[in-house]
Amino acid sequence: MDLFQPDRHESVSVAPWNEAAARAAITEIAASTISHFDPEKLWPAHPLEDVPAGVANMYFGATGVILALDYLTRTGAVERAHDFRPVLPALVERDNVWLKNTPFGAYGSLLMGDMGTHLVAMRLAPDARSADYIYARAEGNNALEPLELMWGTAGSMLACCFMHELTGEERFEELYCAQATRLLSAAEYVDACRLWTQDLYGRRARYLGLVHGFAGNVFALFRGWHWLAAEQQKAAAELATDMLVTTAKRSGRSANWPSNADQPEAPMLSQICHGAPGIVAALADAPFSSPDFERALTDGGELIWIAGPLKKGSNFCHGTGGNAYALLKLYRRTRDRKWLHRARAFAVTGLSRWRAARAEYGQDRYSLWTGDPGFAVCLWSCITGDPQFPGLDVI
């Protein structure tokens, strides 16, 4: 079987990496984003986004855009040009009609829900009310199915890690540990490895990727690794290694993973949400190692490189920016500079896609995971060689 779908990918640009061009693009994206902000309407919707203007969440809403701009400012990628703190009270109180019309309105969702919005408020203007709200929304997930990183327990575990860093409050460590225990116990044996079942959008499936599946769950376990008991660390290491090695589909020195373990012969994807990029990006943070584990990671990296940049665009979630991020994770783990060079080659292709999309639609795409601010973060990571994505690695 084919390990990826060639019609979804394109050749890497032959243009060389140019740090000055990458910095200029980051500046352009930030300036465009700031200039198009409206305190009431937030940012304009994009024709490629199937959501209305004014959505506030971290994934494709205003919260994520503000977080990206704040991160780029804090790290020195751009100069501070706008103070979003005055709009935070209205943003956190915004009636999120879109969320309420989904089946997951009860969840404390990091990426899609108001928990993420309050978390960004804590980053910019911390207060006890937001801290209490985040705790309550995260704790509420204890009574619901664990799900995955976007909607469920893995996301609230990340929120607990971020909140502990911001506040030092022990209650977030305690809640994280309770949710980690529950998450580990929910993994069930399927053949030679333990997997989680997700109940999403009317379908039960064993997804393996970062956003909706296994990789996102273990990523959350890695993030709070120092809080886990020794036996929990052993269990997490075993289940991560078993999944990575036994579910891999290989061809020579490349490997990919099916989106759904229940459909191993389905067409394979290579993007951050499903397939090798998300799995490599998540598991490259593993605080343990073995020869089989390391080989599977680097074979996944080879698949990402062989498949090439995504035609769909430069964005993080299902575009070239996310795949570059995965290659940067391998660079950080291995210190082999070929992964840095490859990530930068993808970024050059992403730059051409960003410019082409801007010319076609006459506007930028204002979102963290699916738009240009997220791509600006990926460009900055290619400059620094340190993959840090807001809301995943840092807050």
CSV table of C-alpha atoms in Angstrom, one decimal:
chain,number,residue,atom,x,y,z
A,1,MET,CA,0.0,0.0,0.0
A,2,ASP,CA,1.0,3.6,-0.5
A,3,LEU,CA,2.4,5.3,2.6
A,4,PHE,CA,1.0,8.7,1.6
A,5,GLN,CA,-1.2,10.3,-1.0
A,6,PRO,CA,1.0,11.9,-3.6
A,7,ASP,CA,-1.8,14.1,-5.0
A,8,ARG,CA,-1.9,15.9,-1.6
A,9,HIS,CA,1.7,16.9,-1.8
A,10,GLU,CA,4.2,18.9,-3.9
A,11,SER,CA,7.9,19.1,-4.4
A,12,VAL,CA,10.1,21.1,-2.1
A,13,SER,CA,11.0,24.6,-3.3
A,14,VAL,CA,14.4,24.8,-4.9
A,15,ALA,CA,14.8,28.3,-3.4
A,16,PRO,CA,17.3,28.4,-0.5
A,17,TRP,CA,16.4,29.2,3.0
A,18,ASN,CA,16.6,32.9,3.7
A,19,GLU,CA,16.3,34.0,7.3
A,20,ALA,CA,15.7,37.6,6.4
A,21,ALA,CA,12.7,36.6,4.2
A,22,ALA,CA,11.3,34.5,7.0
A,23,ARG,CA,11.6,37.4,9.4
A,24,ALA,CA,10.0,39.8,6.9
A,25,ALA,CA,7.1,37.4,6.5
A,26,ILE,CA,6.6,37.1,10.3
A,27,THR,CA,6.5,40.9,10.5
A,28,GLU,CA,4.0,41.2,7.6
A,29,ILE,CA,1.7,38.6,9.1
A,30,ALA,CA,1.8,40.2,12.5
A,31,ALA,CA,1.1,43.7,11.0
A,32,SER,CA,-1.7,42.4,8.8
A,33,THR,CA,-3.3,40.6,11.8
A,34,ILE,CA,-3.1,43.6,14.1
A,35,SER,CA,-4.4,46.0,11.4
A,36,HIS,CA,-7.5,43.9,10.7
A,37,PHE,CA,-8.5,43.5,14.4
A,38,ASP,CA,-11.9,44.8,15.4
A,39,PRO,CA,-12.8,44.9,19.2
A,40,GLU,CA,-16.4,43.8,18.4
A,41,LYS,CA,-16.1,41.6,15.3
A,42,LEU,CA,-12.6,40.4,16.1
A,43,TRP,CA,-11.1,39.1,12.8
A,44,PRO,CA,-12.6,38.7,9.4
A,45,ALA,CA,-13.7,35.2,8.4
A,46,HIS,CA,-11.8,33.5,5.6
A,47,PRO,CA,-13.4,31.8,2.7
A,48,LEU,CA,-11.6,28.6,3.5
A,49,GLU,CA,-12.9,28.5,7.1
A,50,ASP,CA,-16.3,27.0,7.7
A,51,VAL,CA,-17.0,29.1,10.7
A,52,PRO,CA,-18.4,32.7,11.1
A,53,ALA,CA,-16.4,35.7,12.2
A,54,GLY,CA,-16.3,36.3,15.9
A,55,VAL,CA,-15.5,32.8,17.1
A,56,ALA,CA,-13.3,33.1,20.2
A,57,ASN,CA,-11.6,29.7,20.7
A,58,MET,CA,-7.9,28.8,20.5
A,59,TYR,CA,-8.0,26.5,17.5
A,60,PHE,CA,-9.4,28.9,14.7
A,61,GLY,CA,-10.7,31.8,16.8
A,62,ALA,CA,-9.5,35.0,18.3
A,63,THR,CA,-8.0,33.5,21.4
A,64,GLY,CA,-5.4,31.6,19.3
A,65,VAL,CA,-4.6,34.7,17.2
A,66,ILE,CA,-3.9,36.7,20.4
A,67,LEU,CA,-1.8,33.9,21.9
A,68,ALA,CA,0.3,33.7,18.7
A,69,LEU,CA,0.9,37.5,18.6
A,70,ASP,CA,1.8,37.5,22.3
A,71,TYR,CA,4.2,34.6,21.9
A,72,LEU,CA,5.9,36.2,18.9
A,73,THR,CA,6.2,39.4,20.9
A,74,ARG,CA,7.6,37.7,24.1
A,75,THR,CA,10.2,35.8,22.1
A,76,GLY,CA,11.4,38.8,20.2
A,77,ALA,CA,10.1,37.8,16.8
A,78,VAL,CA,8.0,41.0,16.5
A,79,GLU,CA,7.8,44.3,18.3
A,80,ARG,CA,4.8,44.8,20.6
A,81,ALA,CA,2.3,46.7,18.6
A,82,HIS,CA,-1.1,46.1,20.3
A,83,ASP,CA,-2.3,45.5,23.8
A,84,PHE,CA,-5.2,43.1,23.8
A,85,ARG,CA,-5.9,43.1,27.5
A,86,PRO,CA,-8.8,45.6,27.3
A,87,VAL,CA,-10.8,43.2,25.1
A,88,LEU,CA,-10.2,40.2,27.3
A,89,PRO,CA,-13.2,40.6,29.6
A,90,ALA,CA,-15.6,40.7,26.6
A,91,LEU,CA,-13.8,37.9,25.0
A,92,VAL,CA,-14.1,35.5,27.9
A,93,GLU,CA,-17.7,36.4,28.3
A,94,ARG,CA,-18.5,36.0,24.6
A,95,ASP,CA,-21.6,33.8,24.0
A,96,ASN,CA,-20.0,31.0,22.0
A,97,VAL,CA,-23.0,29.9,20.0
A,98,TRP,CA,-20.8,27.8,17.7
A,99,LEU,CA,-19.6,25.7,20.7
A,100,LYS,CA,-23.1,25.3,22.2
A,101,ASN,CA,-24.3,23.9,18.9
A,102,THR,CA,-21.7,21.0,19.0
A,103,PRO,CA,-22.2,17.7,20.9
A,104,PHE,CA,-19.3,18.7,23.1
A,105,GLY,CA,-20.5,21.9,24.8
A,106,ALA,CA,-20.1,20.3,28.2
A,107,TYR,CA,-16.4,19.6,27.8
A,108,GLY,CA,-13.7,21.8,29.2
A,109,SER,CA,-12.0,22.0,25.8
A,110,LEU,CA,-8.5,23.5,25.4
A,111,LEU,CA,-8.7,24.2,21.7
A,112,MET,CA,-12.4,24.6,21.0
A,113,GLY,CA,-13.9,25.8,24.2
A,114,ASP,CA,-14.0,28.7,26.6
A,115,MET,CA,-11.4,27.1,28.9
A,116,GLY,CA,-8.7,27.9,26.3
A,117,THR,CA,-10.0,31.5,26.1
A,118,HIS,CA,-9.7,31.9,29.9
A,119,LEU,CA,-6.2,30.3,29.8
A,120,VAL,CA,-5.0,33.0,27.4
A,121,ALA,CA,-6.6,35.6,29.6
A,122,MET,CA,-4.5,34.2,32.5
A,123,ARG,CA,-1.4,34.5,30.3
A,124,LEU,CA,-2.1,38.2,29.6
A,125,ALA,CA,-4.0,39.4,32.6
A,126,PRO,CA,-4.0,36.8,35.4
A,127,ASP,CA,-6.8,36.9,38.0
A,128,ALA,CA,-8.3,34.5,40.5
A,129,ARG,CA,-11.7,34.3,38.8
A,130,SER,CA,-10.1,33.0,35.6
A,131,ALA,CA,-8.0,30.5,37.5
A,132,ASP,CA,-11.1,29.2,39.3
A,133,TYR,CA,-13.0,29.0,36.0
A,134,ILE,CA,-10.3,27.0,34.3
A,135,TYR,CA,-10.1,24.6,37.2
A,136,ALA,CA,-13.8,24.1,37.2
A,137,ARG,CA,-13.9,23.4,33.4
A,138,ALA,CA,-11.0,21.1,33.6
A,139,GLU,CA,-12.4,19.2,36.6
A,140,GLY,CA,-15.7,18.8,34.8
A,141,ASN,CA,-14.0,16.5,32.3
A,142,ASN,CA,-13.7,13.9,35.0
A,143,ALA,CA,-17.3,13.1,34.6
A,144,LEU,CA,-17.1,12.8,30.8
A,145,GLU,CA,-15.5,10.3,28.4
A,146,PRO,CA,-11.7,11.1,28.1
A,147,LEU,CA,-11.9,11.7,24.3
A,148,GLU,CA,-8.6,13.4,23.0
A,149,LEU,CA,-6.5,16.5,22.9
A,150,MET,CA,-8.9,18.9,21.0
A,151,TRP,CA,-12.0,18.4,23.2
A,152,GLY,CA,-11.2,16.2,26.2
A,153,THR,CA,-9.0,15.1,29.0
A,154,ALA,CA,-5.6,15.4,27.2
A,155,GLY,CA,-6.4,19.1,26.6
A,156,SER,CA,-7.4,19.7,30.2
A,157,MET,CA,-4.2,18.0,31.4
A,158,LEU,CA,-2.2,20.4,29.3
A,159,ALA,CA,-4.2,23.3,30.7
A,160,CYS,CA,-3.4,22.1,34.2
A,161,CYS,CA,0.3,22.1,33.3
A,162,PHE,CA,0.1,25.6,32.0
A,163,MET,CA,-1.9,26.8,35.0
A,164,HIS,CA,0.6,25.3,37.4
A,165,GLU,CA,3.4,27.2,35.6
A,166,LEU,CA,1.4,30.4,35.7
A,167,THR,CA,0.2,30.2,39.3
A,168,GLY,CA,2.1,27.6,41.2
A,169,GLU,CA,-1.1,26.3,42.7
A,170,GLU,CA,-1.0,22.6,43.8
A,171,ARG,CA,-4.6,22.0,42.9
A,172,PHE,CA,-3.7,21.9,39.2
A,173,GLU,CA,-1.0,19.3,39.8
A,174,GLU,CA,-3.5,17.2,41.8
A,175,LEU,CA,-6.1,17.5,39.0
A,176,TYR,CA,-3.5,16.6,36.4
A,177,CYS,CA,-2.5,13.5,38.3
A,178,ALA,CA,-6.1,12.3,38.7
A,179,GLN,CA,-6.8,12.8,35.0
A,180,ALA,CA,-3.5,11.0,34.0
A,181,THR,CA,-4.6,8.0,36.1
A,182,ARG,CA,-8.0,7.9,34.5
A,183,LEU,CA,-6.5,8.4,31.0
A,184,LEU,CA,-4.0,5.5,31.5
A,185,SER,CA,-6.7,3.2,32.8
A,186,ALA,CA,-8.9,3.9,29.7
A,187,ALA,CA,-6.4,2.5,27.3
A,188,GLU,CA,-7.4,-1.0,26.1
A,189,TYR,CA,-5.5,-3.8,24.5
A,190,VAL,CA,-6.0,-4.1,20.7
A,191,ASP,CA,-3.8,-6.9,19.4
A,192,ALA,CA,-0.2,-6.1,20.5
A,193,CYS,CA,-0.7,-2.7,22.0
A,194,ARG,CA,-3.0,-0.6,24.1
A,195,LEU,CA,-5.1,2.1,22.4
A,196,TRP,CA,-7.8,4.7,23.3
A,197,THR,CA,-11.2,4.7,21.7
A,198,GLN,CA,-12.5,8.2,20.8
A,199,ASP,CA,-16.2,8.9,20.5
A,200,LEU,CA,-16.3,11.8,18.0
A,201,TYR,CA,-18.9,13.2,15.6
A,202,GLY,CA,-21.1,10.2,15.9
A,203,ARG,CA,-18.4,7.6,15.4
A,204,ARG,CA,-16.3,5.5,17.7
A,205,ALA,CA,-12.8,4.9,16.4
A,206,ARG,CA,-9.2,4.3,17.6
A,207,TYR,CA,-7.5,7.4,16.1
A,208,LEU,CA,-3.7,7.5,16.4
A,209,GLY,CA,-2.8,11.1,15.5
A,210,LEU,CA,-2.0,14.2,17.5
A,211,VAL,CA,-5.3,16.2,17.4
A,212,HIS,CA,-7.8,13.5,17.8
A,213,GLY,CA,-6.0,10.4,19.0
A,214,PHE,CA,-3.3,8.5,20.7
A,215,ALA,CA,-0.4,10.8,20.1
A,216,GLY,CA,-2.2,13.7,21.7
A,217,ASN,CA,-2.9,11.7,24.8
A,218,VAL,CA,0.7,10.6,25.3
A,219,PHE,CA,1.8,14.1,24.6
A,220,ALA,CA,-0.2,15.2,27.6
A,221,LEU,CA,1.4,12.4,29.7
A,222,PHE,CA,4.9,13.5,28.6
A,223,ARG,CA,4.1,17.2,29.5
A,224,GLY,CA,3.5,16.3,33.2
A,225,TRP,CA,5.9,13.4,33.3
A,226,HIS,CA,7.6,14.6,36.5
A,227,TRP,CA,4.3,14.3,38.3
A,228,LEU,CA,3.6,10.7,37.3
A,229,ALA,CA,4.4,7.8,39.7
A,230,ALA,CA,7.2,5.5,38.5
A,231,GLU,CA,4.7,2.7,37.6
A,232,GLN,CA,2.7,5.2,35.5
A,233,GLN,CA,5.8,6.4,33.7
A,234,LYS,CA,6.6,2.7,32.9
A,235,ALA,CA,3.1,2.1,31.6
A,236,ALA,CA,3.1,5.2,29.5
A,237,ALA,CA,6.5,4.4,28.0
A,238,GLU,CA,5.4,0.9,27.2
A,239,LEU,CA,2.1,1.8,25.5
A,240,ALA,CA,3.8,4.7,23.5
A,241,THR,CA,6.6,2.4,22.3
A,242,ASP,CA,4.2,-0.5,21.5
A,243,MET,CA,1.9,1.7,19.4
A,244,LEU,CA,4.7,3.5,17.6
A,245,VAL,CA,6.5,0.2,16.6
A,246,THR,CA,3.6,-2.2,16.0
A,247,THR,CA,1.2,0.0,14.1
A,248,ALA,CA,3.8,1.5,11.8
A,249,LYS,CA,3.4,0.8,8.0
A,250,ARG,CA,6.9,0.7,6.5
A,251,SER,CA,8.6,0.9,3.2
A,252,GLY,CA,12.4,0.8,3.3
A,253,ARG,CA,13.5,3.4,5.8
A,254,SER,CA,10.3,5.3,5.9
A,255,ALA,CA,7.2,4.8,8.1
A,256,ASN,CA,3.7,6.2,8.4
A,257,TRP,CA,0.7,5.4,10.7
A,258,PRO,CA,-2.9,5.0,9.7
A,259,SER,CA,-5.3,7.7,10.9
A,260,ASN,CA,-7.5,5.0,12.4
A,261,ALA,CA,-6.1,1.8,13.9
A,262,ASP,CA,-9.5,0.1,13.0
A,263,GLN,CA,-8.9,0.8,9.3
A,264,PRO,CA,-5.2,0.1,8.7
A,265,GLU,CA,-5.6,-0.2,4.9
A,266,ALA,CA,-7.4,3.1,4.5
A,267,PRO,CA,-5.5,5.9,2.5
A,268,MET,CA,-2.7,7.3,4.6
A,269,LEU,CA,-2.3,11.0,5.5
A,270,SER,CA,0.9,12.9,6.3
A,271,GLN,CA,-0.1,16.0,8.2
A,272,ILE,CA,0.0,17.2,11.8
A,273,CYS,CA,-3.6,16.1,12.7
A,274,HIS,CA,-3.3,12.6,11.2
A,275,GLY,CA,-0.3,10.5,10.2
A,276,ALA,CA,3.5,10.7,10.7
A,277,PRO,CA,3.9,14.5,11.3
A,278,GLY,CA,1.6,14.6,14.4
A,279,ILE,CA,2.9,11.3,15.8
A,280,VAL,CA,6.5,12.2,15.3
A,281,ALA,CA,5.9,15.7,16.8
A,282,ALA,CA,4.3,14.3,19.9
A,283,LEU,CA,6.5,11.2,20.5
A,284,ALA,CA,9.7,13.1,19.8
A,285,ASP,CA,9.1,14.7,23.3
A,286,ALA,CA,9.2,11.3,25.0
A,287,PRO,CA,11.5,11.3,28.1
A,288,PHE,CA,12.7,7.7,27.3
A,289,SER,CA,14.3,5.9,24.5
A,290,SER,CA,15.0,2.5,22.8
A,291,PRO,CA,16.6,1.6,19.5
A,292,ASP,CA,13.2,0.5,18.0
A,293,PHE,CA,11.6,3.7,19.3
A,294,GLU,CA,14.2,6.0,17.8
A,295,ARG,CA,14.2,4.2,14.5
A,296,ALA,CA,10.5,4.5,14.2
A,297,LEU,CA,10.7,8.2,14.9
A,298,THR,CA,13.4,8.9,12.3
A,299,ASP,CA,11.6,6.6,9.7
A,300,GLY,CA,8.5,8.8,10.3
A,301,GLY,CA,10.6,11.8,9.6
A,302,GLU,CA,11.9,10.3,6.4
A,303,LEU,CA,8.3,9.7,5.3
A,304,ILE,CA,7.4,13.4,6.0
A,305,TRP,CA,10.4,14.5,3.8
A,306,ILE,CA,9.7,12.0,1.0
A,307,ALA,CA,6.0,13.0,0.9
A,308,GLY,CA,6.9,16.7,0.6
A,309,PRO,CA,5.1,19.8,1.5
A,310,LEU,CA,1.3,19.8,1.5
A,311,LYS,CA,-0.6,21.5,-1.4
A,312,LYS,CA,-3.3,22.5,1.0
A,313,GLY,CA,-1.4,25.5,2.4
A,314,SER,CA,1.2,26.7,4.8
A,315,ASN,CA,-0.9,26.4,8.0
A,316,PHE,CA,-0.1,24.3,11.0
A,317,CYS,CA,-3.0,21.7,11.4
A,318,HIS,CA,-3.1,20.3,7.9
A,319,GLY,CA,-0.4,22.2,6.0
A,320,THR,CA,3.3,22.5,5.5
A,321,GLY,CA,3.9,24.6,8.7
A,322,GLY,CA,2.9,21.6,10.9
A,323,ASN,CA,5.1,19.2,9.0
A,324,ALA,CA,8.0,21.5,9.3
A,325,TYR,CA,7.3,21.6,13.1
A,326,ALA,CA,7.5,17.8,13.2
A,327,LEU,CA,10.9,17.9,11.5
A,328,LEU,CA,12.1,20.5,14.0
A,329,LYS,CA,11.0,18.2,16.9
A,330,LEU,CA,13.3,15.5,15.4
A,331,TYR,CA,16.1,18.0,15.2
A,332,ARG,CA,15.7,18.9,18.8
A,333,ARG,CA,15.7,15.3,19.8
A,334,THR,CA,18.6,14.0,17.6
A,335,ARG,CA,20.6,17.2,17.1
A,336,ASP,CA,21.1,16.0,13.5
A,337,ARG,CA,21.1,19.2,11.4
A,338,LYS,CA,19.5,17.5,8.4
A,339,TRP,CA,16.2,17.7,10.1
A,340,LEU,CA,16.7,21.5,10.6
A,341,HIS,CA,17.6,21.9,7.0
A,342,ARG,CA,14.6,19.9,5.9
A,343,ALA,CA,12.2,21.9,8.1
A,344,ARG,CA,13.6,25.1,6.7
A,345,ALA,CA,13.1,23.8,3.1
A,346,PHE,CA,9.5,23.1,3.9
A,347,ALA,CA,9.2,26.6,5.4
A,348,VAL,CA,10.4,28.1,2.1
A,349,THR,CA,7.7,26.2,0.2
A,350,GLY,CA,5.2,27.4,2.8
A,351,LEU,CA,6.2,31.0,2.2
A,352,SER,CA,5.4,30.7,-1.5
A,353,ARG,CA,2.0,29.1,-0.6
A,354,TRP,CA,1.2,31.9,1.9
A,355,ARG,CA,2.0,34.5,-0.8
A,356,ALA,CA,-0.1,32.7,-3.4
A,357,ALA,CA,-3.1,32.4,-1.0
A,358,ARG,CA,-2.9,36.1,0.0
A,359,ALA,CA,-3.0,37.0,-3.7
A,360,GLU,CA,-5.8,34.7,-4.5
A,361,TYR,CA,-8.1,35.7,-1.6
A,362,GLY,CA,-7.0,39.2,-1.0
A,363,GLN,CA,-6.6,38.7,2.7
A,364,ASP,CA,-4.7,36.7,5.2
A,365,ARG,CA,-6.2,33.8,7.2
A,366,TYR,CA,-6.4,34.8,10.9
A,367,SER,CA,-6.2,31.8,13.1
A,368,LEU,CA,-3.6,29.9,15.1
A,369,TRP,CA,-4.0,26.3,13.9
A,370,THR,CA,-5.4,26.8,10.4
A,371,GLY,CA,-4.1,30.2,9.4
A,372,ASP,CA,-1.2,32.6,9.0
A,373,PRO,CA,-0.3,33.5,12.7
A,374,GLY,CA,0.3,29.9,13.3
A,375,PHE,CA,2.5,29.7,10.2
A,376,ALA,CA,4.4,32.8,11.5
A,377,VAL,CA,5.1,30.8,14.7
A,378,CYS,CA,6.4,27.9,12.7
A,379,LEU,CA,8.7,30.3,10.7
A,380,TRP,CA,10.1,31.6,14.0
A,381,SER,CA,10.7,28.1,15.2
A,382,CYS,CA,12.7,27.4,11.9
A,383,ILE,CA,14.8,30.5,12.7
A,384,THR,CA,15.5,29.5,16.3
A,385,GLY,CA,15.6,25.8,15.7
A,386,ASP,CA,13.4,25.4,18.8
A,387,PRO,CA,9.8,24.2,18.1
A,388,GLN,CA,7.5,25.9,20.5
A,389,PHE,CA,3.9,26.0,19.5
A,390,PRO,CA,1.5,28.1,21.7
A,391,GLY,CA,-1.1,26.1,23.4
A,392,LEU,CA,0.8,22.9,22.9
A,393,ASP,CA,4.4,23.4,24.1
A,394,VAL,CA,4.0,26.8,25.8
A,395,ILE,CA,1.4,29.2,26.9
